[in-house]
PDB file of C-alpha atoms in Angstrom:
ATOM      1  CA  UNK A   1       7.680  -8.347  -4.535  1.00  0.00           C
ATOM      2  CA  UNK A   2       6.624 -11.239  -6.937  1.00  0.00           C
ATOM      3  CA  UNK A   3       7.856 -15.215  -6.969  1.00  0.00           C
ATOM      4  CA  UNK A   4       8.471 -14.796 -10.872  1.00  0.00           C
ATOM      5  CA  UNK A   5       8.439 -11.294 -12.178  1.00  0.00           C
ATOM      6  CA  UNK A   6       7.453 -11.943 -15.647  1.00  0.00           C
ATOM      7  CA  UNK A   7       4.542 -14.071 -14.477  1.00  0.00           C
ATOM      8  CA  UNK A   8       3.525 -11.277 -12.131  1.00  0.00           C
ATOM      9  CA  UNK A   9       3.714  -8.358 -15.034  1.00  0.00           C
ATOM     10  CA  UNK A  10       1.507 -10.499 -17.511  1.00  0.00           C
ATOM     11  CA  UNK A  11      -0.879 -11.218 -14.732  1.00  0.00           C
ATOM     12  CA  UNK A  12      -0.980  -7.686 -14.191  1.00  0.00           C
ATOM     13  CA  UNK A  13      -1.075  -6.323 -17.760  1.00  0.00           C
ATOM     14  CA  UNK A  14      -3.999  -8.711 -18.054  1.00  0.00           C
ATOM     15  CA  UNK A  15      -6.198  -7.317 -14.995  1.00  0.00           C
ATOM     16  CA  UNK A  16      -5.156  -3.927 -14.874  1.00  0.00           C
ATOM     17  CA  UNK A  17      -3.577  -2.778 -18.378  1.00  0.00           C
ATOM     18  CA  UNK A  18      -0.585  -1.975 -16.723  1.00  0.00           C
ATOM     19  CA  UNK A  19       2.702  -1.758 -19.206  1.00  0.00           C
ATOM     20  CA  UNK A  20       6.574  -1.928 -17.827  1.00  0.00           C
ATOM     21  CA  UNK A  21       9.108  -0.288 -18.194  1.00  0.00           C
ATOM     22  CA  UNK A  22      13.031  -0.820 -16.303  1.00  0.00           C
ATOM     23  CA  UNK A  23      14.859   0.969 -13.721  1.00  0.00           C
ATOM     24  CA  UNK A  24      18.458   1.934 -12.681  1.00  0.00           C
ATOM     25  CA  UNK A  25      17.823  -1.164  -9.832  1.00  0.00           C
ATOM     26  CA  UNK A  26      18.453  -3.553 -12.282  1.00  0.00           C
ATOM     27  CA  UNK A  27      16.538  -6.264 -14.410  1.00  0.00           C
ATOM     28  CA  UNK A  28      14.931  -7.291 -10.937  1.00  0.00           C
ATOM     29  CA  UNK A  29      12.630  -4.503 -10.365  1.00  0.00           C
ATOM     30  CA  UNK A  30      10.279  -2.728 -12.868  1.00  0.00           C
ATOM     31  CA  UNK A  31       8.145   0.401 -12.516  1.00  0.00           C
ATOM     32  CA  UNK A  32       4.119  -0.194 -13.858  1.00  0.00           C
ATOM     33  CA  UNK A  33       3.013   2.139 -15.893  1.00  0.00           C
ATOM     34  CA  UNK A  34      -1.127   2.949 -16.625  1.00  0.00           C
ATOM     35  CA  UNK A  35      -1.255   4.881 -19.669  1.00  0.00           C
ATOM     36  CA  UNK A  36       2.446   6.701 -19.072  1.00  0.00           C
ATOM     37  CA  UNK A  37       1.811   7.418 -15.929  1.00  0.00           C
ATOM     38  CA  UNK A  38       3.953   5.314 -13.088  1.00  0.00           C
ATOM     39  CA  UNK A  39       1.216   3.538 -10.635  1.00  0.00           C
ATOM     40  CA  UNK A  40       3.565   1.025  -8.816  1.00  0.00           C
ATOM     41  CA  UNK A  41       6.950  -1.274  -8.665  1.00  0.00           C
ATOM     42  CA  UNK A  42       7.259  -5.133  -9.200  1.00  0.00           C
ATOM     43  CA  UNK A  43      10.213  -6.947  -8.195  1.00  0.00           C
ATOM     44  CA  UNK A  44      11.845  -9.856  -7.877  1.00  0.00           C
ATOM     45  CA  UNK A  45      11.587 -11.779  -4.175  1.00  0.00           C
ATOM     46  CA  UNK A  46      15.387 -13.782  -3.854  1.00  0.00           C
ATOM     47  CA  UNK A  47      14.389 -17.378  -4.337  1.00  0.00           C
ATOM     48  CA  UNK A  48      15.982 -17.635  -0.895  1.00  0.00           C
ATOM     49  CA  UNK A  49      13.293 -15.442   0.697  1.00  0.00           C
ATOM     50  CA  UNK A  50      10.197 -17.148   2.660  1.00  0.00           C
ATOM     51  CA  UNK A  51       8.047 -13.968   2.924  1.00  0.00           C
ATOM     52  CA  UNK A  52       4.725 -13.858   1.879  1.00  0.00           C
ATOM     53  CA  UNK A  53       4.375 -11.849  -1.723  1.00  0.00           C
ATOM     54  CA  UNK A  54       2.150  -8.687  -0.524  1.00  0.00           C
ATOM     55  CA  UNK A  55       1.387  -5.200  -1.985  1.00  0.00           C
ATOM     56  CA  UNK A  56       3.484  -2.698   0.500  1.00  0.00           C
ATOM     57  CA  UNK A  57       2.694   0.613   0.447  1.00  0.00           C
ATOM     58  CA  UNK A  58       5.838   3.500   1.011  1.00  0.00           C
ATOM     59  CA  UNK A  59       5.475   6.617   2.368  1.00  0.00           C
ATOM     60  CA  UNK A  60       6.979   9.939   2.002  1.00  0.00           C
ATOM     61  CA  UNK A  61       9.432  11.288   4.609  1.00  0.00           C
ATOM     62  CA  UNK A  62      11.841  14.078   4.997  1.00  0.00           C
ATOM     63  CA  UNK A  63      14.169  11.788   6.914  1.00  0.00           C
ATOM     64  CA  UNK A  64      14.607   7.685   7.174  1.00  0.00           C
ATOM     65  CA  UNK A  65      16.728   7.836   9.736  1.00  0.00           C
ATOM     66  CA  UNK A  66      14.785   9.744  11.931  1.00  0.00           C
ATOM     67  CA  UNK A  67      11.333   7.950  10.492  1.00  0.00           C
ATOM     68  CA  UNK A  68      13.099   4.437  11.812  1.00  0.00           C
ATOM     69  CA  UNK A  69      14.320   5.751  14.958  1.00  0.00           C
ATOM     70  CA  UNK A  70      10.673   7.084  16.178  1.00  0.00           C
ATOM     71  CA  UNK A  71       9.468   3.357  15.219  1.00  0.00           C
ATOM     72  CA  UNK A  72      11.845   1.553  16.820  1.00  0.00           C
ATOM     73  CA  UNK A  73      11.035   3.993  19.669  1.00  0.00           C
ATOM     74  CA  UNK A  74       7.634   2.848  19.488  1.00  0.00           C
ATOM     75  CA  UNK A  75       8.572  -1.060  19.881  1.00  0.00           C
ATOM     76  CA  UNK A  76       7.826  -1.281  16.429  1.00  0.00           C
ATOM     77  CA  UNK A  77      10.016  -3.357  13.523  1.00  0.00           C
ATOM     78  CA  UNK A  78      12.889  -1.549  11.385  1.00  0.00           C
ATOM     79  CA  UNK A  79      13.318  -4.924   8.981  1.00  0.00           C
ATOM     80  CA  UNK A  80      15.284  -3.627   6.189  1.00  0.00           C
ATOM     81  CA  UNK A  81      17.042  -0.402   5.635  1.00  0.00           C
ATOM     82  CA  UNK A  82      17.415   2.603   5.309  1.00  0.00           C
ATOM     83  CA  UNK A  83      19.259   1.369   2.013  1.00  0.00           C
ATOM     84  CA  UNK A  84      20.498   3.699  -0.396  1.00  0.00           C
ATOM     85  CA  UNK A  85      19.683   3.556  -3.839  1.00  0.00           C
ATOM     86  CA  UNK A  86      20.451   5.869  -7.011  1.00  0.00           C
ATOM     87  CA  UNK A  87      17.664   8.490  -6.513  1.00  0.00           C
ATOM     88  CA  UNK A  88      17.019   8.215  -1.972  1.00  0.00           C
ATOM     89  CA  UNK A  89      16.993   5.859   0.545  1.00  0.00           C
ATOM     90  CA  UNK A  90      14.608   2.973   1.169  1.00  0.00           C
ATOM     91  CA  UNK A  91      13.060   1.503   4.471  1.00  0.00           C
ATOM     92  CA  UNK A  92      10.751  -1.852   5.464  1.00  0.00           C
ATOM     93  CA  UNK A  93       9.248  -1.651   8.573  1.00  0.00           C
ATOM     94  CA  UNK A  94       6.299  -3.421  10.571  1.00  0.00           C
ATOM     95  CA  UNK A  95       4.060  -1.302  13.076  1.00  0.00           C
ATOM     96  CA  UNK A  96       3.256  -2.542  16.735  1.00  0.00           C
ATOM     97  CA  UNK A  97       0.796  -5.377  15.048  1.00  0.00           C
ATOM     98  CA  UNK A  98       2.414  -6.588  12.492  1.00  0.00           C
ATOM     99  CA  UNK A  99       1.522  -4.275   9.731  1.00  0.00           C
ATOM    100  CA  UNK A 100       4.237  -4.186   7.231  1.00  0.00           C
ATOM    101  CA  UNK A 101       4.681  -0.990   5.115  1.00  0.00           C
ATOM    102  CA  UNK A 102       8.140   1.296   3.941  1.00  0.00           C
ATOM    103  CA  UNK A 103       9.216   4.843   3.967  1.00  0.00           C
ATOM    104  CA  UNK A 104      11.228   6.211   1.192  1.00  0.00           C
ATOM    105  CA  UNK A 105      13.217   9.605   1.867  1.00  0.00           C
ATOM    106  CA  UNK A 106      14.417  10.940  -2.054  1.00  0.00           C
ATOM    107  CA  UNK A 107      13.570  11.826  -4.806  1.00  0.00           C
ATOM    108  CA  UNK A 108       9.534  11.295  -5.711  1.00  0.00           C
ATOM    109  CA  UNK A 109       6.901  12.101  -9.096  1.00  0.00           C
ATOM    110  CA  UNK A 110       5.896  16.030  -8.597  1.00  0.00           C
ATOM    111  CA  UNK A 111       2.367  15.588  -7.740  1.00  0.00           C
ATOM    112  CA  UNK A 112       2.067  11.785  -7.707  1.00  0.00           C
ATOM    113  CA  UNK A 113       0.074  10.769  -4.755  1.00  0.00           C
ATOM    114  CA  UNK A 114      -2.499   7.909  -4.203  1.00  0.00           C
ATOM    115  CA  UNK A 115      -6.063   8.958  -5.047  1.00  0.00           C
ATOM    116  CA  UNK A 116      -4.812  10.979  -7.864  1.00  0.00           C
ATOM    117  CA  UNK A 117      -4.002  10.260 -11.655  1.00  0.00           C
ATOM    118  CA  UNK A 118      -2.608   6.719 -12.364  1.00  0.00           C
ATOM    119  CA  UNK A 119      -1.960   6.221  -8.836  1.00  0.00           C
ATOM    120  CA  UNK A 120      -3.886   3.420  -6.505  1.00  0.00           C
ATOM    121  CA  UNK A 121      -7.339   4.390  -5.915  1.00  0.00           C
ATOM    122  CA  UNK A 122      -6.427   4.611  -2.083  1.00  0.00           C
ATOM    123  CA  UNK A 123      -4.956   3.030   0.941  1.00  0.00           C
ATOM    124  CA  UNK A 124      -6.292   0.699   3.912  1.00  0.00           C
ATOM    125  CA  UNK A 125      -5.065  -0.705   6.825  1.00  0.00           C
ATOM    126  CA  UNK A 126      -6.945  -3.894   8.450  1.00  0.00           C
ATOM    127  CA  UNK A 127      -6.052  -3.411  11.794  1.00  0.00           C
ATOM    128  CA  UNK A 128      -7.041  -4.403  15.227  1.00  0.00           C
ATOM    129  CA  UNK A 129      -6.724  -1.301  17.170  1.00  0.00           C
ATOM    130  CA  UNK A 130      -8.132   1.655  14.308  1.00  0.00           C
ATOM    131  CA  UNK A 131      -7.117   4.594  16.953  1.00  0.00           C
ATOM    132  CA  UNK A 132      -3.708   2.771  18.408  1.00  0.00           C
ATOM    133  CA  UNK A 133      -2.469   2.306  14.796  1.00  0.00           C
ATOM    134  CA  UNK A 134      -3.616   5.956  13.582  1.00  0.00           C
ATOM    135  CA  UNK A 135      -1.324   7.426  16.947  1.00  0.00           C
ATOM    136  CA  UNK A 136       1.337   5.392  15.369  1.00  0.00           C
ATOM    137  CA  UNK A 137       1.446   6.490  12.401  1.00  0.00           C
ATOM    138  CA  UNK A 138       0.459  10.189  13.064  1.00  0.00           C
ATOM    139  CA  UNK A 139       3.797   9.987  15.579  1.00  0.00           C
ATOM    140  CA  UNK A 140       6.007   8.302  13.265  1.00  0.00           C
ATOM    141  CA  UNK A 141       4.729   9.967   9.492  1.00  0.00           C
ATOM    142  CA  UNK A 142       3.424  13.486  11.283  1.00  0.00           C
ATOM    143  CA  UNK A 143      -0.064  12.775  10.063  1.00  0.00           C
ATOM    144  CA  UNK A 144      -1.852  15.699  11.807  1.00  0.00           C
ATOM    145  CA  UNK A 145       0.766  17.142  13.633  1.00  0.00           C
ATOM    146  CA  UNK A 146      -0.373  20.913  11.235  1.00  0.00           C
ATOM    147  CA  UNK A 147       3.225  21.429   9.715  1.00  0.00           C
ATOM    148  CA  UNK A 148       4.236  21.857   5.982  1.00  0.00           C
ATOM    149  CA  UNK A 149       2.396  18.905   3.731  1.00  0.00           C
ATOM    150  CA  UNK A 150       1.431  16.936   6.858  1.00  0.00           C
ATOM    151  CA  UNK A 151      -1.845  14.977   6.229  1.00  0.00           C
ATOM    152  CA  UNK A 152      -4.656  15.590   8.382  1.00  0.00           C
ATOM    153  CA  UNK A 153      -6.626  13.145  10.516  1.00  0.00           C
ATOM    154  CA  UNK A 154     -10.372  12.408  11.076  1.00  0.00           C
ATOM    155  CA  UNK A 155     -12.821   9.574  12.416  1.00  0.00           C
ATOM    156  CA  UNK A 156     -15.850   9.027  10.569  1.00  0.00           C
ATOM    157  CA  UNK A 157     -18.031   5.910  10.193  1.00  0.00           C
ATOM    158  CA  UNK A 158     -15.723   3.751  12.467  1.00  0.00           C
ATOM    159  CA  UNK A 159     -13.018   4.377  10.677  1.00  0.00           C
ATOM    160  CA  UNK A 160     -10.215   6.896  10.365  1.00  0.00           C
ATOM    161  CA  UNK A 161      -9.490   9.180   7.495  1.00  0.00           C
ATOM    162  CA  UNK A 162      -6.371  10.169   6.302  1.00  0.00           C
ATOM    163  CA  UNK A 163      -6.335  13.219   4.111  1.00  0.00           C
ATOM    164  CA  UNK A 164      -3.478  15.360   2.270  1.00  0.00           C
ATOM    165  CA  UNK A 165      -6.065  18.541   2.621  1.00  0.00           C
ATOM    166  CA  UNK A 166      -8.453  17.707  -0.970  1.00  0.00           C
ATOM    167  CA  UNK A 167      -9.117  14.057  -0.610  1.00  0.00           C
ATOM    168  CA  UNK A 168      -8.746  10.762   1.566  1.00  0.00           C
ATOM    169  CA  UNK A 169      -5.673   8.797   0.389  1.00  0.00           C
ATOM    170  CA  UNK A 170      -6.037   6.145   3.316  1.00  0.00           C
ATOM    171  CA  UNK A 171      -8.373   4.717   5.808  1.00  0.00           C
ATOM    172  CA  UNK A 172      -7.527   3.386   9.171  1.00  0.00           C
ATOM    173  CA  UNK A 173     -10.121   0.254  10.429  1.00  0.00           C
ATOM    174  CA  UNK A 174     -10.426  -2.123  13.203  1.00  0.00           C
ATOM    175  CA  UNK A 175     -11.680  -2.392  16.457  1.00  0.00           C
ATOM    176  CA  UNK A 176     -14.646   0.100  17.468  1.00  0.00           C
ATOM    177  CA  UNK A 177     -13.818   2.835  19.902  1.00  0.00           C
ATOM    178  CA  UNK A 178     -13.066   1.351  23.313  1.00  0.00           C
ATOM    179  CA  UNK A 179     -13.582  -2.389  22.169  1.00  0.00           C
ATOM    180  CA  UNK A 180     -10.870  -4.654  22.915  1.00  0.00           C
ATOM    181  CA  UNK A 181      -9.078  -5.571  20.004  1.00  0.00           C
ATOM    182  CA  UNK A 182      -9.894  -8.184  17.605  1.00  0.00           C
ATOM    183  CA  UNK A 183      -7.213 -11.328  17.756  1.00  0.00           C
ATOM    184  CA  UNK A 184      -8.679 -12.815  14.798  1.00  0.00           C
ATOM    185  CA  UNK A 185      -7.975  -9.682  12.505  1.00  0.00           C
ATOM    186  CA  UNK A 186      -4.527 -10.073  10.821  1.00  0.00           C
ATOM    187  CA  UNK A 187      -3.323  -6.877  10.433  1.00  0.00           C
ATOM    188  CA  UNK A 188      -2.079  -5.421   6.950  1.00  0.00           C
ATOM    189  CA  UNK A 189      -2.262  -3.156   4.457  1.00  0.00           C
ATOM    190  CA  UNK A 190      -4.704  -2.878   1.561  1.00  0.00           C
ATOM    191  CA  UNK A 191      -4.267  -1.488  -1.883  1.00  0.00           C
ATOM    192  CA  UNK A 192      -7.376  -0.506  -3.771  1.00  0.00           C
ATOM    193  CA  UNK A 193      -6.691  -0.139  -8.432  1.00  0.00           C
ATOM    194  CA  UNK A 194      -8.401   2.024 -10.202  1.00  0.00           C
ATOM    195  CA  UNK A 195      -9.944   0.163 -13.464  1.00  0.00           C
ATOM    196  CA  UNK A 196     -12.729   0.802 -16.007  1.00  0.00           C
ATOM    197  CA  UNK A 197     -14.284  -2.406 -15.886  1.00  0.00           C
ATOM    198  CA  UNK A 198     -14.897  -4.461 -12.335  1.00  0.00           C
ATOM    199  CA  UNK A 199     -16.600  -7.158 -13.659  1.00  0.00           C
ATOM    200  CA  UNK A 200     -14.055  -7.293 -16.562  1.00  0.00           C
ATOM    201  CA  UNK A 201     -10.615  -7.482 -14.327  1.00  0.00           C
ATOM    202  CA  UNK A 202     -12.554 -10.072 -12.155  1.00  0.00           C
ATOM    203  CA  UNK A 203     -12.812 -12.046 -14.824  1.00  0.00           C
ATOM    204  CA  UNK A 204      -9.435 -11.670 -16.332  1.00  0.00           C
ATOM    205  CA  UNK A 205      -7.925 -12.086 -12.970  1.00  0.00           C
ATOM    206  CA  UNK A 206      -9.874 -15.793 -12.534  1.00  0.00           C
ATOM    207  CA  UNK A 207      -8.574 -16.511 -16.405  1.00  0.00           C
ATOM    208  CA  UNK A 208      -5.049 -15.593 -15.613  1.00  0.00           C
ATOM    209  CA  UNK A 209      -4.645 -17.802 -12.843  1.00  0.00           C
ATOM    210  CA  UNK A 210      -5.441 -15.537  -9.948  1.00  0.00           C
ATOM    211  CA  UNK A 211      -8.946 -15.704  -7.366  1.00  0.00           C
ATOM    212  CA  UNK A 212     -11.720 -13.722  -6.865  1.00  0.00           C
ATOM    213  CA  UNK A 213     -11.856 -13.115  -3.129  1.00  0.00           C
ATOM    214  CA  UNK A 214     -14.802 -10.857  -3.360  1.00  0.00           C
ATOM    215  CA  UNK A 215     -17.134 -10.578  -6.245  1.00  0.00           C
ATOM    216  CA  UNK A 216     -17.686  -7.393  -7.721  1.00  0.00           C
ATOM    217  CA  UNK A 217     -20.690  -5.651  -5.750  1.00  0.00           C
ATOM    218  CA  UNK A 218     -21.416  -1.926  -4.620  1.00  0.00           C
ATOM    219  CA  UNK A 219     -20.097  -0.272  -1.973  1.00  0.00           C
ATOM    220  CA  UNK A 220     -19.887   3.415  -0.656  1.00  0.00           C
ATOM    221  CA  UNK A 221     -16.732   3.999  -2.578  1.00  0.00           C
ATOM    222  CA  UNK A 222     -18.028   2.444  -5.807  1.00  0.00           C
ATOM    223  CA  UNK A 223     -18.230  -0.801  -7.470  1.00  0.00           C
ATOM    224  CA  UNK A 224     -15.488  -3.278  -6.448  1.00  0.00           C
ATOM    225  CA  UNK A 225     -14.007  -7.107  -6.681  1.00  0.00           C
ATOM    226  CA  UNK A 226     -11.451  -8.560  -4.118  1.00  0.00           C
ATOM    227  CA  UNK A 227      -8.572 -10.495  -6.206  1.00  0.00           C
ATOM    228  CA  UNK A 228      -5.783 -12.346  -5.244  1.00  0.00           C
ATOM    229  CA  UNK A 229      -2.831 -12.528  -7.812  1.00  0.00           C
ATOM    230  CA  UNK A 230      -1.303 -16.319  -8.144  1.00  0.00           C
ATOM    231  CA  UNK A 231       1.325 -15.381  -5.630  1.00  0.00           C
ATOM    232  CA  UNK A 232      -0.986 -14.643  -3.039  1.00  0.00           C
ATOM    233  CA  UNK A 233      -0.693 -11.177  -3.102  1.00  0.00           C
ATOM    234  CA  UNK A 234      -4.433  -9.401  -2.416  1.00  0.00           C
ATOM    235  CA  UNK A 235      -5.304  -6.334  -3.369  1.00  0.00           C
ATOM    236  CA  UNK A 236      -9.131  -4.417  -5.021  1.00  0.00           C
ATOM    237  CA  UNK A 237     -10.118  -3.315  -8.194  1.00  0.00           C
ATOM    238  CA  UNK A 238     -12.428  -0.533  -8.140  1.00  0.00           C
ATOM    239  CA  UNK A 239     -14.453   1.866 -10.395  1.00  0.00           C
ATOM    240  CA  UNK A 240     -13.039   5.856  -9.833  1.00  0.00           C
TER     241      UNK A 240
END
């Protein structure tokens, strides 16, 4: 959700490529498109609204209102939702910590999926508690619970793996096992971009009024720059 959603899309289309096009929401929300391929939505935040601009990440489910009532279960934050909208039903939410992310029960892209195609490179949440966040979510999503298109579960190099079975779409980090949690860690969720170019998108991101967080540099995944749009929103560009 962007401040000013033209000023967002040609920020965007000058980091990342991306191109536009509208949906049945209304002149408010737009879906990006790499190539032809849909990679995310950008709308419109109500001027009225105080919330930081962030990139949330919505998950799959079978059933919002059973997703919500397992959250709330959990002491966990049903914000918004489940709305309905033409093609399913929308959710906001915020785990145990803070952690804001949504759950969408409809209609989705057959075989869209982060890690794959035009979709973001993956998914990370900056947590303080790695294993009491992955119980969460493994409770309220069905990560590793072994039925139909559940995603399985794994810890490796301090950090849990989330996989749908041929590759990791997110990773689960925080606090080492046992450790008492980290107060200074805010928690959220991270979106990683494919590009072409890391040093190129840096530099377009600095030119079109954004910030380089974290210069582009190697890392097990690949080469990668931290940016922050001129909203505030945060989010990494990264080689496939």
């Amino acid at each position: 959700m962007a401040r000013d959603l033209r000023a967002s899309q040609s920020f965007y289309t000058a980091v990342l490529g991306w191109t536009y096009r509208p949906t049945s929401l209304g002149e408010d929300f737009s879906v990006a498109l790499s190539g032809r391929s849909p990679v995310a939505g950008i709308g419109a935040l109500a001027p009225s609204l105080q919330a930081a601009v962030a990139w949330t990440p919505y998950f799959a489910v079978a059933d919002a209102d059973a997703t919500a009532a397992r959250i709330r279960e959990r002491g966990a934050t049903v914000a918004v939702g489940p709305l309905a909208m033409s093609t399913g039903r929308a959710t906001l939410a915020a785990d145990p910590d803070g952690a804001v992310f949504g759950f969408w029960e409809g209609r989705t892209i057959p075989g869209w999926s982060v890690g794959r195609g035009a979709g973001p490179a993956r998914l990370e949440l900056r947590t303080r508690d790695a294993f009491g966040a992955a119980i969460f979510y493994g409770e309220v999503l069905g990560w590793g619970s072994g039925g139909p298109d559940s995603c399985e579960v794994r810890y490796e190099d301090d950090q849990v793996l989330v996989s749908d079975g041929t590759h990791v779409v997110a990773a689960v980090r925080g606090g080492a096992v046992e450790s008492a949690p980290d107060p200074q860690v805010r928690p959220r969720w991270h979106v990683y971009f494919h590009v072409a170019d890391v040093n190129a998108s840096a530099g377009a991101a600095a030119a079109a009024g954004g910030a380089v967080m974290a210069p582009p540099s190697a890392s097990g995944q690949g080469h990668e720059a931290t940016v922050r749009d001129p909203d505030g929103g945060l989010f990494t560009v990264t080689t496939p």
